[in-house]
Coordinates of C-alpha atoms in Angstrom, one line a residue:
M1 CA -44.9 32.0 17.5
D2 CA -47.6 30.7 15.2
R3 CA -47.5 34.0 13.3
I4 CA -44.0 33.4 12.0
K5 CA -43.7 29.6 12.1
T6 CA -43.7 29.2 8.4
I7 CA -42.0 32.4 7.2
G8 CA -38.5 32.5 6.0
L9 CA -37.0 29.5 4.3
T10 CA -39.8 27.3 5.7
L11 CA -42.7 28.5 3.6
A12 CA -46.2 27.5 2.9
M13 CA -48.4 26.0 0.2
T14 CA -51.7 27.4 -0.9
G15 CA -54.5 26.9 1.6
L16 CA -57.8 28.5 2.7
T17 CA -56.2 30.9 5.2
F18 CA -54.0 33.8 4.1
T19 CA -51.7 35.4 6.6
S20 CA -49.8 38.6 6.0
L21 CA -46.5 38.7 7.9
A22 CA -45.6 42.3 7.4
Q23 CA -43.9 44.0 10.2
E24 CA -46.2 45.3 12.9
E25 CA -43.5 47.1 14.8
D26 CA -39.8 48.0 14.4
G27 CA -37.5 45.1 14.0
P28 CA -37.4 41.9 12.0
L29 CA -40.2 39.3 12.3
A30 CA -37.6 36.5 12.9
Y31 CA -34.1 35.4 12.2
T32 CA -32.9 32.5 10.0
Y33 CA -29.5 30.6 10.3
A34 CA -28.9 29.1 6.9
T35 CA -26.0 26.9 5.8
Y36 CA -25.4 26.4 2.1
F37 CA -23.4 23.3 1.1
D38 CA -21.1 22.4 -1.8
C39 CA -21.5 18.7 -2.4
T40 CA -20.4 16.0 -4.8
G41 CA -21.1 12.3 -5.3
D42 CA -24.1 10.5 -3.9
M43 CA -26.0 13.2 -2.1
S44 CA -28.7 10.7 -1.0
V45 CA -26.2 9.9 1.8
V46 CA -26.6 13.3 3.5
D47 CA -30.3 13.4 2.7
E48 CA -30.8 10.2 4.6
M49 CA -28.7 11.5 7.5
M50 CA -30.8 14.6 7.7
A51 CA -34.0 12.5 7.6
D52 CA -32.7 10.3 10.4
D53 CA -32.2 13.4 12.5
A54 CA -35.6 14.9 11.8
D55 CA -37.2 13.6 15.0
R56 CA -34.6 15.3 17.1
M57 CA -35.0 18.6 15.2
N58 CA -38.8 18.4 15.5
E59 CA -38.4 18.0 19.3
L60 CA -36.4 21.3 19.3
V61 CA -39.4 22.9 17.7
E62 CA -41.8 21.3 20.2
D63 CA -39.6 22.5 23.1
G64 CA -39.5 26.0 21.8
V65 CA -35.8 26.1 21.2
I66 CA -36.4 27.0 17.5
T67 CA -39.6 27.9 15.7
N68 CA -38.9 25.8 12.6
W69 CA -36.2 24.1 10.5
G70 CA -35.7 22.6 7.1
W71 CA -33.5 20.8 4.5
M72 CA -33.6 21.7 0.8
A73 CA -32.0 20.1 -2.3
H74 CA -30.8 21.9 -5.4
H75 CA -33.1 21.8 -8.4
T76 CA -31.8 24.6 -10.6
G77 CA -29.4 27.5 -10.1
G78 CA -25.9 28.1 -8.9
R79 CA -23.2 26.1 -7.1
W80 CA -24.9 25.3 -3.8
D81 CA -26.3 21.7 -3.7
R82 CA -28.0 21.6 -0.3
L83 CA -29.4 24.0 2.2
S84 CA -30.1 23.6 5.9
Y85 CA -31.7 26.2 8.1
Y86 CA -33.4 26.8 11.4
Q87 CA -35.2 29.9 12.7
A88 CA -36.0 31.8 15.9
E89 CA -38.0 34.8 16.8
T90 CA -34.9 36.8 18.1
M91 CA -31.2 36.9 17.5
E92 CA -30.5 35.9 21.0
G93 CA -32.8 32.8 20.5
L94 CA -31.1 32.0 17.2
M95 CA -27.6 32.1 18.9
D96 CA -28.8 30.1 21.9
A97 CA -30.1 27.4 19.6
F98 CA -26.8 27.0 17.8
G99 CA -25.5 24.4 20.3
P100 CA -28.7 22.3 20.5
V101 CA -29.2 22.3 16.8
N102 CA -25.6 21.1 16.1
D103 CA -25.0 18.8 19.0
A104 CA -26.6 15.7 17.6
P105 CA -25.7 12.6 19.7
D106 CA -24.1 10.8 16.8
A107 CA -22.6 13.9 15.2
D108 CA -19.0 12.7 15.6
D109 CA -19.7 9.3 14.0
D110 CA -21.6 10.9 11.0
A111 CA -19.2 13.8 10.5
P112 CA -16.8 12.0 8.0
A113 CA -19.6 10.6 5.9
F114 CA -21.3 14.0 5.8
S115 CA -18.1 16.0 5.0
D116 CA -16.9 13.5 2.4
T117 CA -20.1 14.3 0.5
C118 CA -20.7 18.0 1.4
W119 CA -17.1 19.2 1.6
G120 CA -17.7 23.0 1.8
H121 CA -20.3 25.4 3.2
Q122 CA -21.2 29.0 3.7
D123 CA -23.3 30.3 6.5
Y124 CA -25.7 33.2 6.4
I125 CA -27.9 34.8 9.1
W126 CA -31.0 36.4 7.6
A127 CA -33.4 38.9 9.1
V128 CA -37.0 38.1 8.0
N129 CA -38.7 41.4 7.3
N130 CA -41.8 40.8 5.3
G131 CA -43.9 38.0 3.7
A132 CA -47.1 36.1 3.6
N133 CA -48.1 32.4 3.8
S134 CA -51.1 30.1 4.0
D135 CA -51.9 27.1 6.1
E136 CA -50.4 24.4 4.0
R137 CA -46.8 24.1 2.6
G138 CA -45.2 24.1 -0.8
S139 CA -42.9 21.4 -2.1
V140 CA -40.6 23.7 -4.2
G141 CA -39.1 27.2 -3.6
F142 CA -37.7 29.9 -5.7
S143 CA -34.9 32.0 -4.1
V144 CA -33.4 35.2 -5.6
Y145 CA -30.2 36.2 -3.9
Y146 CA -29.4 39.9 -4.5
D147 CA -26.2 41.9 -4.4
C148 CA -27.4 45.4 -3.4
D149 CA -26.0 48.8 -3.0
V150 CA -25.3 48.7 0.8
A151 CA -26.0 52.5 1.1
R152 CA -29.5 52.1 -0.4
E153 CA -30.6 48.8 1.1
A154 CA -33.2 50.5 3.4
E155 CA -34.7 52.1 0.3
A156 CA -35.0 48.7 -1.4
G157 CA -36.8 47.4 1.7
D158 CA -39.2 50.4 1.5
I159 CA -40.0 49.5 -2.1
V160 CA -40.7 45.9 -1.2
D161 CA -43.0 47.0 1.7
E162 CA -44.9 49.7 -0.2
H163 CA -45.1 48.4 -3.8
F164 CA -44.1 44.7 -4.0
A165 CA -45.7 43.3 -0.9
P166 CA -49.4 44.1 -1.8
I167 CA -48.9 42.4 -5.2
L168 CA -47.2 39.3 -3.8
N169 CA -49.8 39.1 -1.0
Q170 CA -52.5 39.0 -3.6
F171 CA -50.7 36.1 -5.4
V172 CA -50.8 34.1 -2.2
E173 CA -54.4 35.0 -1.4
D174 CA -55.4 34.0 -5.0
G175 CA -53.6 30.6 -4.6
K176 CA -51.0 31.3 -7.3
L177 CA -48.2 31.3 -4.8
A178 CA -48.0 29.3 -1.6
S179 CA -45.9 32.0 0.1
W180 CA -43.3 34.7 -0.3
G181 CA -40.7 36.3 1.9
W182 CA -38.2 39.2 2.0
H183 CA -35.0 38.7 4.0
T184 CA -32.0 40.9 4.6
H185 CA -28.3 40.2 5.4
V186 CA -27.1 40.1 9.0
V187 CA -24.0 37.9 8.8
G188 CA -22.5 36.0 5.9
G189 CA -21.1 36.5 2.4
H190 CA -21.7 39.2 -0.3
V191 CA -25.4 38.5 -0.8
R192 CA -27.4 41.4 0.8
A193 CA -31.0 40.4 0.3
L194 CA -33.1 37.3 -0.4
Q195 CA -36.6 37.0 -1.9
T196 CA -38.4 33.7 -1.6
M197 CA -41.5 32.2 -3.1
T198 CA -43.0 28.7 -2.9
A199 CA -45.7 26.8 -4.7
S200 CA -47.2 23.3 -4.9
D201 CA -44.9 22.1 -7.8
V202 CA -42.3 23.5 -10.1
N203 CA -44.7 24.2 -13.0
A204 CA -47.0 26.2 -10.7
L205 CA -43.9 28.0 -9.3
M206 CA -42.5 29.0 -12.7
A207 CA -45.9 30.1 -14.0
A208 CA -46.5 32.3 -10.9
R209 CA -43.0 33.7 -11.1
G210 CA -43.6 34.9 -14.7
E211 CA -46.8 36.7 -13.6
V212 CA -45.1 38.1 -10.5
I213 CA -42.2 39.6 -12.6
E214 CA -44.7 41.2 -15.0
A215 CA -46.8 42.6 -12.2
L216 CA -43.9 44.0 -10.2
Y217 CA -42.0 45.7 -13.0
A218 CA -44.9 46.6 -15.3
D219 CA -47.6 47.8 -13.0
N220 CA -45.0 49.6 -10.8
S221 CA -42.5 50.6 -13.4
L222 CA -40.9 53.5 -11.3
A223 CA -40.7 51.4 -8.2
G224 CA -39.4 48.4 -10.2
S225 CA -36.7 50.6 -11.9
Q226 CA -35.6 52.0 -8.6
F227 CA -35.4 48.5 -7.1
V228 CA -33.2 47.3 -10.0
E229 CA -30.9 50.3 -9.5
I230 CA -30.3 49.2 -5.9
C231 CA -30.4 45.4 -6.2
G232 CA -29.9 44.7 -9.9
K233 CA -27.3 41.9 -9.7
H234 CA -28.8 38.6 -8.5
E235 CA -28.6 34.8 -8.7
D236 CA -31.7 32.5 -8.9
Y237 CA -32.2 29.1 -7.3
I238 CA -35.0 26.6 -7.4
W239 CA -35.0 24.3 -4.3
N240 CA -36.8 21.1 -3.6
I241 CA -38.1 21.2 0.0
Q242 CA -37.2 17.8 1.3
L243 CA -37.7 18.2 5.1
E244 CA -39.3 20.9 7.2
N245 CA -41.2 21.6 10.4

């Protein structure tokens, strides 16, 4: 469990230990259940509600029901304002955790206050396929949500594994990124793949992102061009990582 605890949307800040999370055998490393919220008004209301529920969620991690969870706030990007997620090692474990995660003792009392602020949502299930992290965690994340050619998604994954992963791993090892991850669609909307990166703060994140783009698409021009052909359309988000375990 420790090998995947911080992969996915719970990602790590720069530390002394570098861990590659590339697949060692067939199948995803983990699965993430992510809910993206549309909100208006005073969003500190829902932030406080999630903070009040943190002890219960942390107990689910301690009990092995989930491997990790988190709550993120919109910094820059599209329409989604908040993001909650939890993770498990298997799809069966992810589905078994749905009830415990959502059955908070005071959920019925809090529901109107939450839904009045966050009135719409969209669910995704992501398969975690590759990535790397370190011992400590970042405070901000950069997410790239890709619309890909469904017939060539496996080819895009191969490009990530063979060409992009070694470069991104080096950024984590050098301390320029806290972590990175590559996730693919299982259930949800039109987005087919997700690339994540985290860093200690937004300035470090944006500086590293610029270097990453240059390295991925200049040093591996053919691989970069092929990837853009498959997953060219995308939307970027920067998230503030408010809560996680």
